Amino acid sequence: MNKSNQIKTHFDGKVILLFTIVFIVSCGLLAFKVNAKKACNIKEFKIDAPSYKAGELITFSDNTPNSYEWRWYFGDGTNISYRSKVVHSFAKPGKYTIKLRVDNNCTIEKTITIVPKKDVINEALLPKISGPKVVYQGDPVQFKDSTAHAKSWEWRFGDGMKVDAIDQNPTHVYRIPGKKLVSLVVNGDIKYVQNLEVMVLPAKKEERDIVSERLARRTSARGDAVQDFFNQLPESPKRSAELGNLNEETFKGVLLGICSDKLSFEHVKRYFCEDDLPLVKLRTGKTISLKQLDDEIRNRNINVKKIELQRDQDGCITLINLNYRYKSIF
């Protein structure tokens, strides 16, 4: 065969390398673009309410699987809520745009119209609540109810959806500044709910006494053996504001609040000395912690047979003798 008729094929190595680099870069850009445009699968959130009336409680919830962060904006100037399920009440009629941002990625909006409350209300059945309208972050706040016919109470202090207290005159500490809407339902009748707006201001700054601090430093530098001895003595248990209100009947209400998941464990602890939580002795003779009891009965139906509270000389409850059984569905 004539060499001139042969077809010669020649590939330059640099050209092959260039095409390889371009291909890899293109794949990387495509992957980044696809990831950056990750589709938002959340289309809507759930609103649960018998009606959209001013002053009534409305439940907002999102049940998106694998979600981990929620931010609710209600459009009425109240603080952002950070739970998957929240309860909110609009004080005035009007149109409000509810915005939910999930996982800092997806945002859904709905506009609802709050109408005036035109129900025929018996003023005598409305709760009669009282409390300060301006408070400071971190300070205990006392709320009171003077409703004559009230036998049970459900207080919400504007921090979340759960019931925060079930006693008549509770105390609450706000951890986050801002406008809060306190609501009270008595005797379980949600139609007769009373609201109270509270403005929580940032914690007051303590004024420093420079002269006293200098004298204290000089005194401590010299040393005081007697003062050092007393400084080493353990502090007495911190007393809760609700400690004196807890008896066997009230504690039964606390247990039912745990069972229905209306009271968080943080609010349950308020009824006991902070650094000396009691033990719980069951009818079987087994002794468990208060937290273990909370875990065992939360979201469970129980029938309380007997409660006995034992206190120490400071009034702190040290032991709870408890006899209860789980209710059968049959």
Short mmCIF file of C-alpha atoms in Angstrom, two decimals:
data_model
loop_
_atom_site.label_atom_id
_atom_site.label_comp_id
_atom_site.label_asym_id
_atom_site.label_seq_id
_atom_site.Cartn_x
_atom_site.Cartn_y
_atom_site.Cartn_z
CA MET A 1 0.00 0.00 0.00
CA ASN A 2 1.24 3.47 -0.88
CA LYS A 3 2.28 5.37 2.18
CA SER A 4 0.79 8.53 0.74
CA ASN A 5 -2.64 6.85 0.78
CA GLN A 6 -2.44 5.99 4.48
CA ILE A 7 -4.57 8.13 6.81
CA LYS A 8 -2.55 9.27 9.75
CA THR A 9 -4.33 10.13 13.00
CA HIS A 10 -2.52 12.17 15.63
CA PHE A 11 -3.86 13.31 19.07
CA ASP A 12 -2.01 16.02 20.92
CA GLY A 13 -1.78 15.17 24.65
CA LYS A 14 -2.38 18.81 25.64
CA VAL A 15 -5.69 18.86 23.79
CA ILE A 16 -6.88 15.75 25.63
CA LEU A 17 -5.88 17.28 28.98
CA LEU A 18 -7.72 20.52 28.15
CA PHE A 19 -10.95 18.68 27.31
CA THR A 20 -10.67 16.63 30.51
CA ILE A 21 -10.33 19.79 32.66
CA VAL A 22 -13.26 21.48 30.90
CA PHE A 23 -15.42 18.39 31.47
CA ILE A 24 -14.61 18.21 35.20
CA VAL A 25 -15.25 21.93 35.72
CA SER A 26 -18.56 21.71 33.85
CA CYS A 27 -19.72 18.79 36.02
CA GLY A 28 -18.80 20.71 39.16
CA LEU A 29 -20.71 23.82 38.05
CA LEU A 30 -23.74 21.72 37.16
CA ALA A 31 -23.74 19.98 40.55
CA PHE A 32 -23.43 23.33 42.35
CA LYS A 33 -26.27 24.80 40.32
CA VAL A 34 -28.56 21.85 41.05
CA ASN A 35 -27.76 21.97 44.75
CA ALA A 36 -28.18 25.74 44.94
CA LYS A 37 -31.61 25.46 43.41
CA LYS A 38 -32.80 22.80 45.82
CA ALA A 39 -36.56 22.64 45.54
CA CYS A 40 -38.66 23.70 48.48
CA ASN A 41 -41.12 20.90 49.16
CA ILE A 42 -43.09 22.83 51.79
CA LYS A 43 -46.27 24.17 50.21
CA GLU A 44 -48.39 25.27 53.17
CA PHE A 45 -48.83 25.16 56.91
CA LYS A 46 -51.89 24.17 58.93
CA ILE A 47 -54.23 26.61 60.68
CA ASP A 48 -56.61 25.18 63.27
CA ALA A 49 -59.33 27.43 64.71
CA PRO A 50 -63.11 27.34 65.00
CA SER A 51 -63.17 30.90 63.61
CA TYR A 52 -60.85 33.82 62.95
CA LYS A 53 -62.11 36.22 65.58
CA ALA A 54 -60.24 38.85 67.56
CA GLY A 55 -59.07 37.60 70.93
CA GLU A 56 -59.57 33.90 70.17
CA LEU A 57 -56.72 31.36 70.19
CA ILE A 58 -55.57 30.06 66.78
CA THR A 59 -53.18 27.12 66.35
CA PHE A 60 -50.53 27.24 63.60
CA SER A 61 -48.48 24.12 62.84
CA ASP A 62 -46.09 22.59 60.32
CA ASN A 63 -45.55 18.82 60.14
CA THR A 64 -42.89 18.71 57.43
CA PRO A 65 -40.71 15.59 57.94
CA ASN A 66 -37.03 16.11 58.80
CA SER A 67 -37.47 19.85 59.44
CA TYR A 68 -35.46 21.28 62.34
CA GLU A 69 -36.04 25.02 62.50
CA TRP A 70 -39.16 27.20 62.33
CA ARG A 71 -39.74 30.95 62.45
CA TRP A 72 -43.28 32.30 62.65
CA TYR A 73 -44.06 35.95 61.87
CA PHE A 74 -47.66 36.97 62.64
CA GLY A 75 -47.67 40.49 61.24
CA ASP A 76 -49.06 42.12 64.38
CA GLY A 77 -45.83 43.26 66.01
CA THR A 78 -45.46 40.32 68.40
CA ASN A 79 -42.20 38.41 68.78
CA ILE A 80 -41.09 35.60 66.47
CA SER A 81 -42.06 32.08 67.60
CA TYR A 82 -39.59 29.22 67.09
CA ARG A 83 -41.63 26.01 67.38
CA SER A 84 -43.30 23.75 64.84
CA LYS A 85 -46.66 24.29 66.54
CA VAL A 86 -47.68 27.57 68.14
CA VAL A 87 -50.82 29.20 69.52
CA HIS A 88 -51.48 32.85 68.79
CA SER A 89 -54.22 35.38 69.43
CA PHE A 90 -54.81 38.58 67.45
CA ALA A 91 -55.96 41.43 69.66
CA LYS A 92 -57.56 43.52 66.89
CA PRO A 93 -59.57 42.79 63.71
CA GLY A 94 -57.87 43.19 60.32
CA LYS A 95 -55.85 41.38 57.66
CA TYR A 96 -52.62 39.70 58.82
CA THR A 97 -49.98 38.01 56.67
CA ILE A 98 -48.61 34.96 58.45
CA LYS A 99 -45.11 34.05 57.34
CA LEU A 100 -43.35 30.75 58.15
CA ARG A 101 -39.68 30.19 57.35
CA VAL A 102 -38.56 26.55 57.67
CA ASP A 103 -34.93 25.44 57.98
CA ASN A 104 -33.86 28.94 56.90
CA ASN A 105 -34.61 27.87 53.33
CA CYS A 106 -38.33 27.73 52.57
CA THR A 107 -40.77 30.58 53.19
CA ILE A 108 -44.55 30.21 53.05
CA GLU A 109 -47.07 33.01 53.51
CA LYS A 110 -50.81 33.07 54.16
CA THR A 111 -53.08 36.04 54.70
CA ILE A 112 -56.00 35.67 57.09
CA THR A 113 -58.72 38.10 58.05
CA ILE A 114 -59.50 38.52 61.73
CA VAL A 115 -63.07 39.66 62.27
CA PRO A 116 -64.52 41.41 65.31
CA LYS A 117 -65.76 39.18 68.06
CA LYS A 118 -69.55 39.43 67.81
CA ASP A 119 -70.49 36.50 70.01
CA VAL A 120 -72.94 37.24 72.76
CA ILE A 121 -70.67 37.22 75.77
CA ASN A 122 -71.81 37.07 79.34
CA GLU A 123 -69.47 39.58 80.92
CA ALA A 124 -69.88 37.88 84.29
CA LEU A 125 -68.19 34.74 82.93
CA LEU A 126 -65.07 36.49 81.63
CA PRO A 127 -61.92 35.92 83.70
CA LYS A 128 -60.89 38.86 85.85
CA ILE A 129 -57.10 38.97 85.58
CA SER A 130 -54.65 41.57 86.82
CA GLY A 131 -50.92 42.10 86.47
CA PRO A 132 -48.33 44.73 85.54
CA LYS A 133 -48.28 46.05 81.99
CA VAL A 134 -44.55 46.83 81.99
CA VAL A 135 -41.99 44.41 83.46
CA TYR A 136 -38.26 43.73 83.18
CA GLN A 137 -36.51 40.70 81.74
CA GLY A 138 -35.49 38.24 84.45
CA ASP A 139 -37.76 39.67 87.18
CA PRO A 140 -40.56 37.53 88.71
CA VAL A 141 -43.98 38.79 87.60
CA GLN A 142 -47.12 38.10 89.64
CA PHE A 143 -50.46 37.58 87.86
CA LYS A 144 -53.77 37.21 89.67
CA ASP A 145 -57.29 36.03 88.86
CA SER A 146 -60.31 37.07 90.90
CA THR A 147 -63.03 35.27 88.91
CA ALA A 148 -65.67 34.20 91.41
CA HIS A 149 -66.83 31.05 89.62
CA ALA A 150 -63.35 29.79 88.55
CA LYS A 151 -62.37 26.26 89.56
CA SER A 152 -59.51 25.65 87.10
CA TRP A 153 -57.06 27.94 85.29
CA GLU A 154 -55.02 27.76 82.09
CA TRP A 155 -52.46 30.57 81.85
CA ARG A 156 -50.39 31.28 78.74
CA PHE A 157 -47.78 33.98 79.18
CA GLY A 158 -47.00 34.58 75.49
CA ASP A 159 -43.85 32.42 75.32
CA GLY A 160 -45.30 29.48 73.37
CA MET A 161 -48.31 27.27 72.76
CA LYS A 162 -48.33 25.23 75.98
CA VAL A 163 -50.16 26.08 79.17
CA ASP A 164 -47.63 27.77 81.45
CA ALA A 165 -49.46 27.56 84.79
CA ILE A 166 -52.62 26.02 86.23
CA ASP A 167 -52.89 27.82 89.56
CA GLN A 168 -54.98 30.86 90.36
CA ASN A 169 -52.22 33.40 91.04
CA PRO A 170 -49.04 32.27 89.25
CA THR A 171 -45.62 33.90 88.98
CA HIS A 172 -43.69 34.00 85.72
CA VAL A 173 -40.19 35.09 84.64
CA TYR A 174 -39.73 36.38 81.09
CA ARG A 175 -36.38 35.49 79.50
CA ILE A 176 -36.84 37.40 76.20
CA PRO A 177 -37.81 41.09 75.94
CA GLY A 178 -40.70 42.25 73.75
CA LYS A 179 -44.47 42.57 73.74
CA LYS A 180 -46.27 39.54 75.22
CA LEU A 181 -49.95 38.62 75.14
CA VAL A 182 -51.02 36.94 78.37
CA SER A 183 -54.22 34.89 78.14
CA LEU A 184 -56.33 33.08 80.74
CA VAL A 185 -59.03 30.45 80.26
CA VAL A 186 -61.01 29.38 83.33
CA ASN A 187 -63.00 26.18 83.73
CA GLY A 188 -61.76 25.01 80.32
CA ASP A 189 -64.19 27.29 78.43
CA ILE A 190 -62.07 28.68 75.56
CA LYS A 191 -64.94 30.94 74.48
CA TYR A 192 -64.33 33.08 77.53
CA VAL A 193 -60.66 33.96 77.24
CA GLN A 194 -59.25 37.15 78.71
CA ASN A 195 -56.08 38.80 77.42
CA LEU A 196 -53.56 41.18 78.93
CA GLU A 197 -50.73 42.87 77.02
CA VAL A 198 -47.39 43.02 78.82
CA MET A 199 -44.28 44.84 77.60
CA VAL A 200 -41.07 43.11 78.71
CA LEU A 201 -38.15 45.54 78.82
CA PRO A 202 -34.47 44.49 78.78
CA ALA A 203 -33.03 43.67 82.19
CA LYS A 204 -32.09 46.67 84.31
CA LYS A 205 -28.38 47.35 84.58
CA GLU A 206 -27.13 47.29 88.13
CA GLU A 207 -25.47 50.47 89.29
CA ARG A 208 -22.00 49.76 90.60
CA ASP A 209 -20.88 51.22 93.91
CA ILE A 210 -17.21 51.82 93.15
CA VAL A 211 -16.34 52.93 96.70
CA SER A 212 -17.92 49.84 98.31
CA GLU A 213 -16.21 47.55 95.79
CA ARG A 214 -12.80 49.04 96.61
CA LEU A 215 -13.38 48.67 100.36
CA ALA A 216 -14.53 45.08 99.84
CA ARG A 217 -11.39 44.27 97.84
CA ARG A 218 -9.16 45.77 100.53
CA THR A 219 -10.97 43.84 103.26
CA SER A 220 -10.74 40.57 101.32
CA ALA A 221 -7.04 41.20 100.70
CA ARG A 222 -6.40 41.36 104.46
CA GLY A 223 -8.42 38.17 104.97
CA ASP A 224 -11.15 37.41 107.48
CA ALA A 225 -11.08 33.87 108.86
CA VAL A 226 -14.59 34.11 110.34
CA GLN A 227 -16.11 35.42 107.09
CA ASP A 228 -14.27 32.76 105.10
CA PHE A 229 -15.83 30.11 107.32
CA PHE A 230 -19.37 31.38 106.69
CA ASN A 231 -18.69 31.76 102.98
CA GLN A 232 -17.96 28.03 102.80
CA LEU A 233 -21.32 27.05 104.31
CA PRO A 234 -23.74 25.63 101.70
CA GLU A 235 -26.63 27.84 100.69
CA SER A 236 -30.17 26.90 101.64
CA PRO A 237 -32.31 25.49 98.85
CA LYS A 238 -33.72 28.12 96.49
CA ARG A 239 -37.42 28.44 97.07
CA SER A 240 -39.88 28.60 94.20
CA ALA A 241 -42.58 31.25 94.03
CA GLU A 242 -45.23 28.52 93.66
CA LEU A 243 -43.85 26.34 96.46
CA GLY A 244 -46.45 27.38 99.02
CA ASN A 245 -49.31 26.82 96.55
CA LEU A 246 -48.60 23.12 96.04
CA ASN A 247 -50.74 20.59 97.89
CA GLU A 248 -51.96 17.12 97.01
CA GLU A 249 -54.90 18.39 94.94
CA THR A 250 -52.78 20.95 93.06
CA PHE A 251 -50.09 18.34 92.35
CA LYS A 252 -52.78 16.07 90.88
CA GLY A 253 -53.54 18.89 88.44
CA VAL A 254 -49.81 19.14 87.64
CA LEU A 255 -49.75 15.40 86.87
CA LEU A 256 -52.72 15.74 84.53
CA GLY A 257 -50.97 18.70 82.86
CA ILE A 258 -47.94 16.47 82.20
CA CYS A 259 -50.14 13.65 80.86
CA SER A 260 -51.84 15.99 78.38
CA ASP A 261 -48.47 17.58 77.49
CA LYS A 262 -49.76 21.01 78.54
CA LEU A 263 -47.07 21.63 81.17
CA SER A 264 -43.39 21.38 80.24
CA PHE A 265 -40.94 19.90 82.75
CA GLU A 266 -39.37 23.34 83.21
CA HIS A 267 -42.70 24.66 84.48
CA VAL A 268 -43.27 21.58 86.65
CA LYS A 269 -39.97 22.26 88.46
CA ARG A 270 -41.26 25.67 89.57
CA TYR A 271 -43.39 23.99 92.23
CA PHE A 272 -40.32 22.61 94.03
CA CYS A 273 -37.08 23.90 95.55
CA GLU A 274 -34.83 24.47 92.54
CA ASP A 275 -31.72 22.67 93.73
CA ASP A 276 -33.46 19.96 95.73
CA LEU A 277 -36.03 18.26 93.50
CA PRO A 278 -37.97 15.50 95.29
CA LEU A 279 -37.84 11.76 94.73
CA VAL A 280 -40.99 9.85 93.78
CA LYS A 281 -41.82 6.60 95.57
CA LEU A 282 -44.26 4.42 93.63
CA ARG A 283 -46.75 1.90 95.01
CA THR A 284 -44.39 -0.91 93.98
CA GLY A 285 -41.73 0.44 96.33
CA LYS A 286 -39.54 1.67 93.47
CA THR A 287 -38.06 5.14 93.87
CA ILE A 288 -37.50 7.32 90.78
CA SER A 289 -36.60 10.93 90.05
CA LEU A 290 -39.14 13.63 89.19
CA LYS A 291 -37.76 13.72 85.62
CA GLN A 292 -38.24 9.94 85.25
CA LEU A 293 -41.85 10.33 86.38
CA ASP A 294 -42.31 13.10 83.79
CA ASP A 295 -40.93 10.84 81.04
CA GLU A 296 -43.11 7.88 82.06
CA ILE A 297 -46.50 9.66 82.16
CA ARG A 298 -46.13 12.36 79.48
CA ASN A 299 -48.72 11.82 76.74
CA ARG A 300 -50.17 8.89 78.74
CA ASN A 301 -53.56 8.53 80.44
CA ILE A 302 -53.30 7.73 84.14
CA ASN A 303 -55.67 7.27 87.05
CA VAL A 304 -54.24 8.78 90.26
CA LYS A 305 -55.13 6.70 93.32
CA LYS A 306 -53.17 8.40 96.09
CA ILE A 307 -50.74 11.30 96.58
CA GLU A 308 -48.76 12.12 99.71
CA LEU A 309 -46.24 14.98 99.85
CA GLN A 310 -43.45 14.98 102.47
CA ARG A 311 -41.64 18.24 103.28
CA ASP A 312 -38.53 19.18 105.21
CA GLN A 313 -38.23 21.93 107.83
CA ASP A 314 -37.75 24.56 105.09
CA GLY A 315 -41.01 23.60 103.40
CA CYS A 316 -39.27 21.93 100.44
CA ILE A 317 -40.98 18.77 99.19
CA THR A 318 -38.45 15.95 99.50
CA LEU A 319 -40.55 12.84 98.75
CA ILE A 320 -43.73 12.17 96.80
CA ASN A 321 -45.58 8.94 97.62
CA LEU A 322 -47.58 8.22 94.48
CA ASN A 323 -50.02 5.49 93.51
CA TYR A 324 -51.26 5.61 89.93
CA ARG A 325 -52.27 3.24 87.16
CA TYR A 326 -52.35 3.61 83.40
CA LYS A 327 -55.85 3.80 81.95
CA SER A 328 -56.75 0.98 79.59
CA ILE A 329 -58.36 1.72 76.25
CA PHE A 330 -60.53 -1.41 76.60
#
